[in-house]
PDB file of C-alpha atoms in Angstrom:
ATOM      1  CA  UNK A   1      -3.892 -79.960  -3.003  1.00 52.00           C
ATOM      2  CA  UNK A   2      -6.502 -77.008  -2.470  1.00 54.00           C
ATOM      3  CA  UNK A   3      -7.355 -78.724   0.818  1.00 56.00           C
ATOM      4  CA  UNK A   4      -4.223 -78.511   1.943  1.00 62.00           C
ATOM      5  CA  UNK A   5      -3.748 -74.729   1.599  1.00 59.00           C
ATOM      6  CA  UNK A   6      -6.960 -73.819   3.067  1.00 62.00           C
ATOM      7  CA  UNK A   7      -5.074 -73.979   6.403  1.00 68.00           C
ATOM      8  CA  UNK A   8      -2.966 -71.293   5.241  1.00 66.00           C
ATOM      9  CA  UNK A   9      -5.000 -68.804   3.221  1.00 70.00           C
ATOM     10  CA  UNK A  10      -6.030 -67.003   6.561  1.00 70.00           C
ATOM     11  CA  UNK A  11      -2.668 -65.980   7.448  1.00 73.00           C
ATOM     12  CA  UNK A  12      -1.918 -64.893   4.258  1.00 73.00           C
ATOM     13  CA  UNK A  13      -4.882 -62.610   4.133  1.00 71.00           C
ATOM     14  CA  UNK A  14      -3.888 -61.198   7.573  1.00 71.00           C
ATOM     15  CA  UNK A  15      -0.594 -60.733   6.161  1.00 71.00           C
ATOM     16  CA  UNK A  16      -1.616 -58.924   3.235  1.00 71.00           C
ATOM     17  CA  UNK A  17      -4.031 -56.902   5.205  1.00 75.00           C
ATOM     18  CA  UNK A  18      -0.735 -56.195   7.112  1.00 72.00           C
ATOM     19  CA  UNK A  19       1.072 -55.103   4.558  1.00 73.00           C
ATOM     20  CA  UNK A  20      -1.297 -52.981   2.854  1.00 72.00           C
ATOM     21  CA  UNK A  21      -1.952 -50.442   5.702  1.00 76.00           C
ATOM     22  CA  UNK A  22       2.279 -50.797   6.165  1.00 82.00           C
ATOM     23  CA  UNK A  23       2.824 -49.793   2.880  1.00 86.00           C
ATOM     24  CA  UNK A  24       1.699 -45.478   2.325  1.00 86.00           C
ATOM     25  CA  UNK A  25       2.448 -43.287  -0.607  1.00 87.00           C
ATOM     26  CA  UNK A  26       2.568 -39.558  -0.232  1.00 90.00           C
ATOM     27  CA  UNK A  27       2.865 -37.342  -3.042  1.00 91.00           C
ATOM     28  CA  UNK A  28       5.084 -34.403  -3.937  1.00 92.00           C
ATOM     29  CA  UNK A  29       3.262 -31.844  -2.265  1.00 91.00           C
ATOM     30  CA  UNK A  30       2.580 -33.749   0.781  1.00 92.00           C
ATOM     31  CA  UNK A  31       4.430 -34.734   4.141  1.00 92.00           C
ATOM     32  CA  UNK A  32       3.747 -37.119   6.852  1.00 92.00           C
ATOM     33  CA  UNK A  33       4.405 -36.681  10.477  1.00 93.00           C
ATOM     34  CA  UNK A  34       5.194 -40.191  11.781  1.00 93.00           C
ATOM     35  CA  UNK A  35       4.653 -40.959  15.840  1.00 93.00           C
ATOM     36  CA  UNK A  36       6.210 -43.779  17.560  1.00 91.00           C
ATOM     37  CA  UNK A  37       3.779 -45.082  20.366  1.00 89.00           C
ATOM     38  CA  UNK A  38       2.962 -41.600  20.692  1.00 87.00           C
ATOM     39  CA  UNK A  39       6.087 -39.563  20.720  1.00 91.00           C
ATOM     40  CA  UNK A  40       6.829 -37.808  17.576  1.00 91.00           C
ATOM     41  CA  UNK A  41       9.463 -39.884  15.518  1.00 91.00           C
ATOM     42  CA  UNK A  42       9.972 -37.560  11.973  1.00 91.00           C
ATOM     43  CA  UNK A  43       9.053 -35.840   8.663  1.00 92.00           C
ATOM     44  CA  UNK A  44       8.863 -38.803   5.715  1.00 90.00           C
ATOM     45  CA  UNK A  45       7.554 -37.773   2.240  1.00 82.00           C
ATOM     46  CA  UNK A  46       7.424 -37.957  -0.455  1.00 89.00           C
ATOM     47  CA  UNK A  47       7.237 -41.416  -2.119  1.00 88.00           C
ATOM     48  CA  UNK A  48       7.294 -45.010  -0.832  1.00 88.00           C
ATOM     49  CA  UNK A  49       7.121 -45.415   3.416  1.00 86.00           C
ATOM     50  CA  UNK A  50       6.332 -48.497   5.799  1.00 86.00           C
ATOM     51  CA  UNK A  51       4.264 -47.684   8.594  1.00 87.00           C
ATOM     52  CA  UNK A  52       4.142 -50.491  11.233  1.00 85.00           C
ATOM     53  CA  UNK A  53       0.602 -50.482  11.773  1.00 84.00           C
ATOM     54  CA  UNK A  54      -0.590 -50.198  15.872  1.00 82.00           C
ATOM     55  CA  UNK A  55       2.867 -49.531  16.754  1.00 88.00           C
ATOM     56  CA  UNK A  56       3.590 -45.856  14.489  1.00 88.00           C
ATOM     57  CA  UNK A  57       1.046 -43.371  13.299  1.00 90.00           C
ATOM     58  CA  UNK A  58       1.204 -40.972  10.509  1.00 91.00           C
ATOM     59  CA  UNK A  59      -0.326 -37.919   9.912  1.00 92.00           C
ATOM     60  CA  UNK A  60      -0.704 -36.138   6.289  1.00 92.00           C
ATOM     61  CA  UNK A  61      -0.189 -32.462   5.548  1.00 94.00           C
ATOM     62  CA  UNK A  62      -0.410 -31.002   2.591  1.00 93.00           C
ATOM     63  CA  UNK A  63       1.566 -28.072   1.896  1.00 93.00           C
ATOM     64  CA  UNK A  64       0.604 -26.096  -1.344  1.00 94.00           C
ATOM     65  CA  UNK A  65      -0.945 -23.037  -1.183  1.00 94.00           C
ATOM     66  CA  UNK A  66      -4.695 -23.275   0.980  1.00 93.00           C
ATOM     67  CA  UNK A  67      -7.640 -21.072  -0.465  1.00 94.00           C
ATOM     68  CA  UNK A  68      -9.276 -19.626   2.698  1.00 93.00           C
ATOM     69  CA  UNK A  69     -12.892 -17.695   2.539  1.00 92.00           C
ATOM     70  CA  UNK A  70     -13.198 -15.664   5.281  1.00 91.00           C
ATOM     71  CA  UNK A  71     -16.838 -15.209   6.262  1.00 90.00           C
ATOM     72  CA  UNK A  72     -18.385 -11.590   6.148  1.00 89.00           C
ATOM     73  CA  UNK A  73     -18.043  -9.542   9.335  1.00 88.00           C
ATOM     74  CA  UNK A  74     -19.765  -6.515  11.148  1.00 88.00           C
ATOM     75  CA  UNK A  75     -17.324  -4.194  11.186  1.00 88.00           C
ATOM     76  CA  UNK A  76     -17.818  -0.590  13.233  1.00 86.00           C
ATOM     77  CA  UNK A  77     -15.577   2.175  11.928  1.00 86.00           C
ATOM     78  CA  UNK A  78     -13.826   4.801  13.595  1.00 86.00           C
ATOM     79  CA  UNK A  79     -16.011   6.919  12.436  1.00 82.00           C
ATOM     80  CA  UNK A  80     -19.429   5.069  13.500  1.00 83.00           C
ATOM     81  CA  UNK A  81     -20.434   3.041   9.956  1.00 84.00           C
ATOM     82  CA  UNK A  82     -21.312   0.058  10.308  1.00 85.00           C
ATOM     83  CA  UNK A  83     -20.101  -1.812   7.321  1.00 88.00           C
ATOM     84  CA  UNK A  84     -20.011  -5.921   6.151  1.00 90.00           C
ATOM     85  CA  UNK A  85     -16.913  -7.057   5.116  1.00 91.00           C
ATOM     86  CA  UNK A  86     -14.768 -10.242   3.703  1.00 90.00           C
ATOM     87  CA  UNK A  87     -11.852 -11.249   2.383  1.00 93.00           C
ATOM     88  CA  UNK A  88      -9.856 -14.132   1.704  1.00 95.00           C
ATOM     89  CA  UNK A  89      -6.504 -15.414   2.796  1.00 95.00           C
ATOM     90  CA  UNK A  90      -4.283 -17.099   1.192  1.00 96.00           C
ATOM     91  CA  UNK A  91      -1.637 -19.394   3.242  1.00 95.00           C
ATOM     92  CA  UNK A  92       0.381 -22.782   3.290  1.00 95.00           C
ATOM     93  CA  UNK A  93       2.015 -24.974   6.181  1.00 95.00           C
ATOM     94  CA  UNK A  94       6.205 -24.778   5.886  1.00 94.00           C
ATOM     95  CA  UNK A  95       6.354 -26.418   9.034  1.00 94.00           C
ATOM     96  CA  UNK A  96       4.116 -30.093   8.870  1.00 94.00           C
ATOM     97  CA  UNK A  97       5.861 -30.855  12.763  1.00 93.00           C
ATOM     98  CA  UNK A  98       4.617 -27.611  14.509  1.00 94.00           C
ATOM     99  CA  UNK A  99       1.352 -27.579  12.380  1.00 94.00           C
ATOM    100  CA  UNK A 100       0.322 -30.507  14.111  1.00 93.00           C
ATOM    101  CA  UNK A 101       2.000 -30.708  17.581  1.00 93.00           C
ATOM    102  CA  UNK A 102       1.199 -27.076  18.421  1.00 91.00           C
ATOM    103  CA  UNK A 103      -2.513 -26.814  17.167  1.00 92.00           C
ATOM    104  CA  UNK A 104      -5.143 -29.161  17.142  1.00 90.00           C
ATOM    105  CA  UNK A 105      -6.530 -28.027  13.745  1.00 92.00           C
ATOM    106  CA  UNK A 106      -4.211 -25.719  11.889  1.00 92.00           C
ATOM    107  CA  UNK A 107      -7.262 -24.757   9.420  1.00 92.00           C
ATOM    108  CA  UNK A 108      -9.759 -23.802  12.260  1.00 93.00           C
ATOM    109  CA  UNK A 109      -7.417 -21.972  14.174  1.00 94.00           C
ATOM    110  CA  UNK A 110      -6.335 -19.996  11.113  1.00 94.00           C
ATOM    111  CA  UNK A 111      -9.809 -18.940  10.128  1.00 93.00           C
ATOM    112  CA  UNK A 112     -10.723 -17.924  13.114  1.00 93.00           C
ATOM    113  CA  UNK A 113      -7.939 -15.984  13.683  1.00 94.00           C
ATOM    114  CA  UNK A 114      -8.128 -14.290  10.486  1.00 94.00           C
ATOM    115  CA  UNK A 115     -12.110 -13.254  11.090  1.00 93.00           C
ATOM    116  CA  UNK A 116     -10.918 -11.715  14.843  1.00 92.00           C
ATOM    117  CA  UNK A 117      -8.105  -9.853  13.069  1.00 93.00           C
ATOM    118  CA  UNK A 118     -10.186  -8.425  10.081  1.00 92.00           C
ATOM    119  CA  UNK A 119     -12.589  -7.580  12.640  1.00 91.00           C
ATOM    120  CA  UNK A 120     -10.042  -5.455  14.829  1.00 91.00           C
ATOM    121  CA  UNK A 121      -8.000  -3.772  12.344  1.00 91.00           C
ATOM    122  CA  UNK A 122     -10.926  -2.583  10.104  1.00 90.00           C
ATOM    123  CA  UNK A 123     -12.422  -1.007  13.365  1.00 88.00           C
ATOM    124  CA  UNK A 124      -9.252   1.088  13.204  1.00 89.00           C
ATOM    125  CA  UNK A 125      -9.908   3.075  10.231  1.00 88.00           C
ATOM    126  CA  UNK A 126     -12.358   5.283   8.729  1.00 87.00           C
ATOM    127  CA  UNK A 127     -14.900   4.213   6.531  1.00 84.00           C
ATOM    128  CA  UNK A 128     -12.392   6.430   3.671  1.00 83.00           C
ATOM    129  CA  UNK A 129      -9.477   4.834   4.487  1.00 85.00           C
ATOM    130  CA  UNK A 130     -11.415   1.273   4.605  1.00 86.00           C
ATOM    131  CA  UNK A 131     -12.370   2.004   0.412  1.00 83.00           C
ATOM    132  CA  UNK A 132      -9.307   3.971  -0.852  1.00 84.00           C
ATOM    133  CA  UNK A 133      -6.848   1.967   1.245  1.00 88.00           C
ATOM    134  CA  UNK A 134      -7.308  -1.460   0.970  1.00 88.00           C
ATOM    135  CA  UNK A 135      -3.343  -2.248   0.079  1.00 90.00           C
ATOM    136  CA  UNK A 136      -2.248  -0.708   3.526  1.00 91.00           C
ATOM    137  CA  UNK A 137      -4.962  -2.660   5.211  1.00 91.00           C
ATOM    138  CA  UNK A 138      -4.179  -5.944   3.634  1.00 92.00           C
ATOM    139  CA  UNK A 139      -0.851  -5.483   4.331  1.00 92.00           C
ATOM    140  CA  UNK A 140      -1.538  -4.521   7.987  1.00 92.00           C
ATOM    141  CA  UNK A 141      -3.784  -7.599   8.240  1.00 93.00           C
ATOM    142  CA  UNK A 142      -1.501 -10.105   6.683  1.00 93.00           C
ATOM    143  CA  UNK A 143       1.178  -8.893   8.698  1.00 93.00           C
ATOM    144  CA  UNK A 144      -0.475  -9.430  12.069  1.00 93.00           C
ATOM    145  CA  UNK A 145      -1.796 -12.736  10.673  1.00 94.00           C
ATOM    146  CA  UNK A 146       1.355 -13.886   9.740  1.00 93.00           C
ATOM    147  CA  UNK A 147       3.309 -12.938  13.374  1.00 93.00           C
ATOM    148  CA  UNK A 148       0.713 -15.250  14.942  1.00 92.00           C
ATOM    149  CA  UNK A 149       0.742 -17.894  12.946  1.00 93.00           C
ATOM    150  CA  UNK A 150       4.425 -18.253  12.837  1.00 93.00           C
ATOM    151  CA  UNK A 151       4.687 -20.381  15.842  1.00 93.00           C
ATOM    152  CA  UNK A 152       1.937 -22.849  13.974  1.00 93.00           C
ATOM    153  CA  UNK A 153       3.976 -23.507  11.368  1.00 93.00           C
ATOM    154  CA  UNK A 154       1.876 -21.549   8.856  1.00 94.00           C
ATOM    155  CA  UNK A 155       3.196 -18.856   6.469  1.00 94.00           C
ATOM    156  CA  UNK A 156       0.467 -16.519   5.058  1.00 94.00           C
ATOM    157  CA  UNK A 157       1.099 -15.473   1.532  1.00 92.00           C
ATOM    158  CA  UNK A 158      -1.763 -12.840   1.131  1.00 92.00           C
ATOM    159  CA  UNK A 159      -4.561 -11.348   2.655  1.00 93.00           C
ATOM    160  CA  UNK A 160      -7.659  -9.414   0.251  1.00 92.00           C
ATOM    161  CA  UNK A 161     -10.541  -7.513   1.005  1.00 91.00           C
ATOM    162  CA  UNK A 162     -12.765  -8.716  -1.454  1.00 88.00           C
ATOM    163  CA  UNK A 163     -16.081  -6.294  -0.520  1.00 86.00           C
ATOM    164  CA  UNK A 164     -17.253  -3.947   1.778  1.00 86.00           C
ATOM    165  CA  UNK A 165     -20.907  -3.543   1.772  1.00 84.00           C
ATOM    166  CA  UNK A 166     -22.760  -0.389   3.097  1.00 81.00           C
ATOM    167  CA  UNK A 167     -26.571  -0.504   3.420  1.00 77.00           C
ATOM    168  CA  UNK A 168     -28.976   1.880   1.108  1.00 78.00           C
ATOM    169  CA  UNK A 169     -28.371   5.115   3.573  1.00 73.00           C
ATOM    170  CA  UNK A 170     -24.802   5.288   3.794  1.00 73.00           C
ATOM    171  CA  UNK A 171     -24.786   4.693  -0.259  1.00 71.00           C
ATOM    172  CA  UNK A 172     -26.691   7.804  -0.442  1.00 79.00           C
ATOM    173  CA  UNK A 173     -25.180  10.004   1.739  1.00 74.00           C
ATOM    174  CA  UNK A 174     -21.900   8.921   0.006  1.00 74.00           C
ATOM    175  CA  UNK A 175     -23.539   9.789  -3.656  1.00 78.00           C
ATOM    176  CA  UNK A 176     -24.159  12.870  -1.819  1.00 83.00           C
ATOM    177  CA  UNK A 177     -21.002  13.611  -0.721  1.00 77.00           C
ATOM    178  CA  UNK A 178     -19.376  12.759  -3.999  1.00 81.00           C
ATOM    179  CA  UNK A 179     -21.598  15.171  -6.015  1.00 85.00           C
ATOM    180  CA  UNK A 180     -21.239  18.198  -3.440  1.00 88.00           C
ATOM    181  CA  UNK A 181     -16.845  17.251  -3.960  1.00 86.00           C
ATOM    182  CA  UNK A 182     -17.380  17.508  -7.488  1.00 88.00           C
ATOM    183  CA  UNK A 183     -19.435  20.577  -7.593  1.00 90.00           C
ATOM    184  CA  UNK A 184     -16.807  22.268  -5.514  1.00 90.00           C
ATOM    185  CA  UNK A 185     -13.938  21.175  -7.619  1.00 91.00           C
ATOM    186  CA  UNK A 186     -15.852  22.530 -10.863  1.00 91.00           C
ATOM    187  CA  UNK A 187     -16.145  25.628  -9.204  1.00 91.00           C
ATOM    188  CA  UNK A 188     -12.680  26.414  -7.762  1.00 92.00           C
ATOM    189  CA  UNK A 189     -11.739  24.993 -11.351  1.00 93.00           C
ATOM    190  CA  UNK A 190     -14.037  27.891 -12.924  1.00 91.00           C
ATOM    191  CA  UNK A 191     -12.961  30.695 -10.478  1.00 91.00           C
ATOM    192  CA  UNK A 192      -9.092  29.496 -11.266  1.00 91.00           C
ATOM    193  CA  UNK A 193      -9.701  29.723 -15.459  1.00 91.00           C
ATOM    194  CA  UNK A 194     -11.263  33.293 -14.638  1.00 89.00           C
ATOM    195  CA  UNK A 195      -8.232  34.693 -12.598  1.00 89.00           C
ATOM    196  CA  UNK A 196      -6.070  33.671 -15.467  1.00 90.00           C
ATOM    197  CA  UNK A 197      -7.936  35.054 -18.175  1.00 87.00           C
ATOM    198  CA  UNK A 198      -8.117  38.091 -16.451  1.00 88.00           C
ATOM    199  CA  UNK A 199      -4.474  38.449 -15.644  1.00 87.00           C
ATOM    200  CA  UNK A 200      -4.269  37.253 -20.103  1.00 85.00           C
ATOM    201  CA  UNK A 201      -6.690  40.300 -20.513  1.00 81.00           C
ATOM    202  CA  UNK A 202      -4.616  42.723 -18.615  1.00 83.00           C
ATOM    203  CA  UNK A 203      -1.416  41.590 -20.608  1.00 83.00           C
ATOM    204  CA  UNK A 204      -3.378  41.986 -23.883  1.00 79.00           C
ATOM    205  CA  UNK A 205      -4.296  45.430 -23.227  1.00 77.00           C
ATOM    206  CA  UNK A 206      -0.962  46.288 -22.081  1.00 79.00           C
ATOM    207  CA  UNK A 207       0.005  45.514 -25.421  1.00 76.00           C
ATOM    208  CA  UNK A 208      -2.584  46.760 -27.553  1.00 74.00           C
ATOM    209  CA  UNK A 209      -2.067  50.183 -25.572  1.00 75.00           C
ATOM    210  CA  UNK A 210       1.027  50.500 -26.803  1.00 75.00           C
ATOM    211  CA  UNK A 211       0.697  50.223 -30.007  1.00 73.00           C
ATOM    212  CA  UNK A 212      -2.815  52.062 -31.651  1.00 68.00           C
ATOM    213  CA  UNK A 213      -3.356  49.982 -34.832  1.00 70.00           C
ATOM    214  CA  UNK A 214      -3.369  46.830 -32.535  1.00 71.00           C
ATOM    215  CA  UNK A 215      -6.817  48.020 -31.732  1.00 68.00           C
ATOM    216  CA  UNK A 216      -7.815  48.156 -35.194  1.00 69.00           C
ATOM    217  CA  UNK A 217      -6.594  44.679 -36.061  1.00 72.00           C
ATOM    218  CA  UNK A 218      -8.551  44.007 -33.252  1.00 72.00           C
ATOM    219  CA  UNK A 219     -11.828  45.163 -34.498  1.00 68.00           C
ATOM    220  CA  UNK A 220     -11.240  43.660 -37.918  1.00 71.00           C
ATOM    221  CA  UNK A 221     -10.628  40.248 -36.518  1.00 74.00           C
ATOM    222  CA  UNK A 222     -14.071  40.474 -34.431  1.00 71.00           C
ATOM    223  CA  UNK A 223     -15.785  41.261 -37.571  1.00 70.00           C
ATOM    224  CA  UNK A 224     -14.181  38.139 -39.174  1.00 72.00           C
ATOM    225  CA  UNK A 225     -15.123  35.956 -36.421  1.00 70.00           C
ATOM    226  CA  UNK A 226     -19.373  37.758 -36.380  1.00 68.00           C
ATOM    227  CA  UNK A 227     -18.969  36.805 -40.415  1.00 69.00           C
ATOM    228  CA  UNK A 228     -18.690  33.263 -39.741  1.00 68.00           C
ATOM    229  CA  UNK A 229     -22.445  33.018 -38.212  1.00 65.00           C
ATOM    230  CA  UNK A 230     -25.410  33.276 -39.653  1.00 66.00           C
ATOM    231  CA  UNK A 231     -26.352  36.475 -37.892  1.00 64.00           C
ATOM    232  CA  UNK A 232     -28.065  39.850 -39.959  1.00 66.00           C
ATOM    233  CA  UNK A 233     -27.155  41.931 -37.335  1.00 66.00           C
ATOM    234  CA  UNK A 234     -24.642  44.509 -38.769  1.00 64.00           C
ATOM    235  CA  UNK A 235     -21.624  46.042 -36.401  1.00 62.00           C
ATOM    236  CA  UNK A 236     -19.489  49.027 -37.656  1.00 63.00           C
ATOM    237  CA  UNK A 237     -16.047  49.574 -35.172  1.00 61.00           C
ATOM    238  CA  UNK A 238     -16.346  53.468 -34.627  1.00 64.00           C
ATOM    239  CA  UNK A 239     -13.062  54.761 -32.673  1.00 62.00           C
ATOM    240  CA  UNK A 240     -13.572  56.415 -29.426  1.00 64.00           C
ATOM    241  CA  UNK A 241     -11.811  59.611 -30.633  1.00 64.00           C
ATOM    242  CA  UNK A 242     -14.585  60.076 -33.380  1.00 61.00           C
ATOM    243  CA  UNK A 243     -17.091  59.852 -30.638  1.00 65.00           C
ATOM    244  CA  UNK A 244     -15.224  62.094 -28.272  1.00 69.00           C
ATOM    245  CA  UNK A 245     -15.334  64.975 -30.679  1.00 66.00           C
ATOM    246  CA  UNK A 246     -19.250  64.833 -31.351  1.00 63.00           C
ATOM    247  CA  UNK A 247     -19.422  64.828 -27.737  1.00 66.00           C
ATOM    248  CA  UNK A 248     -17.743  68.078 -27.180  1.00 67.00           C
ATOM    249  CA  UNK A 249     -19.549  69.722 -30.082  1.00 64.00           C
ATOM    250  CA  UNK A 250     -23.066  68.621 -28.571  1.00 60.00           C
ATOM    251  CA  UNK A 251     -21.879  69.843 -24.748  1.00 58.00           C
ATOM    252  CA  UNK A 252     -24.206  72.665 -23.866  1.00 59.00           C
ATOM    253  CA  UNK A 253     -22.609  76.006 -23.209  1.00 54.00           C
ATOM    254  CA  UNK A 254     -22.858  77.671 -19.600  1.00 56.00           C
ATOM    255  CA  UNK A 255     -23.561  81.017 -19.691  1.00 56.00           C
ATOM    256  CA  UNK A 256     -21.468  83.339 -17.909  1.00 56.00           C
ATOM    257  CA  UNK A 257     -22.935  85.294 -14.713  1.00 56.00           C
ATOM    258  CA  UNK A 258     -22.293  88.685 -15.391  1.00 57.00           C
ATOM    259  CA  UNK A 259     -19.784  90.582 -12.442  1.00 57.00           C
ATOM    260  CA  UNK A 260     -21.834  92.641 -10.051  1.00 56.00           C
ATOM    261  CA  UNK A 261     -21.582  96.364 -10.579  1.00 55.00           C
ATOM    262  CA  UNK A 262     -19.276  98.073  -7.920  1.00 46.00           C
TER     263      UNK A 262
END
């Protein structure tokens, strides 16, 4: 009985050979571009397909969201600082027939493309804008990523600097700058709390000038405030008027030239 099926057991192991490279399974998240003796037949996916094998080809693509680490790059600024920067994109394929047929490797070509780009928009900006700006340059980037891309099939989601790195120099100078910016605000700061007490101090004499016991609540309120520290130094208000009387008493009298005789 076995001898009689041996004839037959190599066909069937073709035939399941057959069948097992006919029979593909493609997940959810992934498509498969199917070519006829060469010409491009469809889209199949997901689940259960038959590929006739020598006579169609398929092709996987997988469309979630792709991770891409864009390598650091010399950057020049506008303003002469040279600068090393990265960033990483973010991108998925919405189009699995154009992703193939138009590019030869969708994930090359979008790599590259994003270094050239970070490259040439970076060296548009000042070093400033490059680390107080990075939302209007990722958006800038992304968008001119994105317009390229489009015939690819590709969508990019999101584009982020991640670092820009200055050398030990430029760190300094920045330090520098950044201490000299905050000196100068302290200052204006000081100069501004000065003009305003002096306009306060102008009001408050306006109003103790009208008014002559203001003064003297005055006086009595500096003595309460000297009371509160331990000071042995003794201070006695003595009005001005008091003072201007001993003054006049103590003035030395000119004597009077007598008139020349006729």
């Amino acid at each position: 009985m076995i001898g009689e099926l041996v004839p037959y057991l190599a066909p069937i192991v073709v035939l399941l050979l057959i069948l097992g490279s006919a029979i593909k399974i493609l997940p959810e998240y992934a498509r498969g571009v199917v070519f006829f003796l060469g010409r491009f037949q469809g889209v199949k996916g997901p689940g259960l397909m038959i590929i006739i094998p020598g006579i169609q080809q398929m092709v996987r693509v997988d469309l979630r969201v792709i991770v891409l680490d864009v390598p650091s790059q010399d950057v020049i600024s506008k303003d002469n600082v040279t600068v090393r920067v990265n960033a990483v994109l973010y991108y998925r394929v919405v189009d699995p027939e154009r992703a193939i047929i138009r590019v030869e490797d969708f994930n090359s070509a979008t790599s590259q493309l994003a270094q050239t780009t970070l490259r040439s928009v970076l060296g548009k900006h000042d070093l400033d804008e490059m680390l107080s700006e990075r939302d209007k340059l990722n958006a800038d980037i992304q968008e001119i990523i994105d317009a390229q891309t489009e015939e690819w099939g590709i969508k990019v989601a999101n584009v982020e600097i991640k670092h820009v790195d200055l050398n030990e120099s430029m760190i300094r100078a920045i330090a520098r700058q950044a201490e000299a910016e905050r000196e100068r605000r302290a200052k204006v700061i000081h100069a501004e709390g000065e003009l305003q007490a002096s306009k306060k101090l102008v009001e408050a004499a306006d109003v103790m000038s009208r008014n002559s016991g203001s003064m003297q609540l005055r006086y009595l309120q500096t003595l309460a405030d000297m009371s509160n520290t331990n000071s042995a130094t003794i201070v006695f208000p003595l009005p001005m008027e008091l003072m201007t009387t001993f003054l006049k008493q103590n003035k030395p009298v000119t004597p009077e030239k007598p008139e020349p005789e006729a």
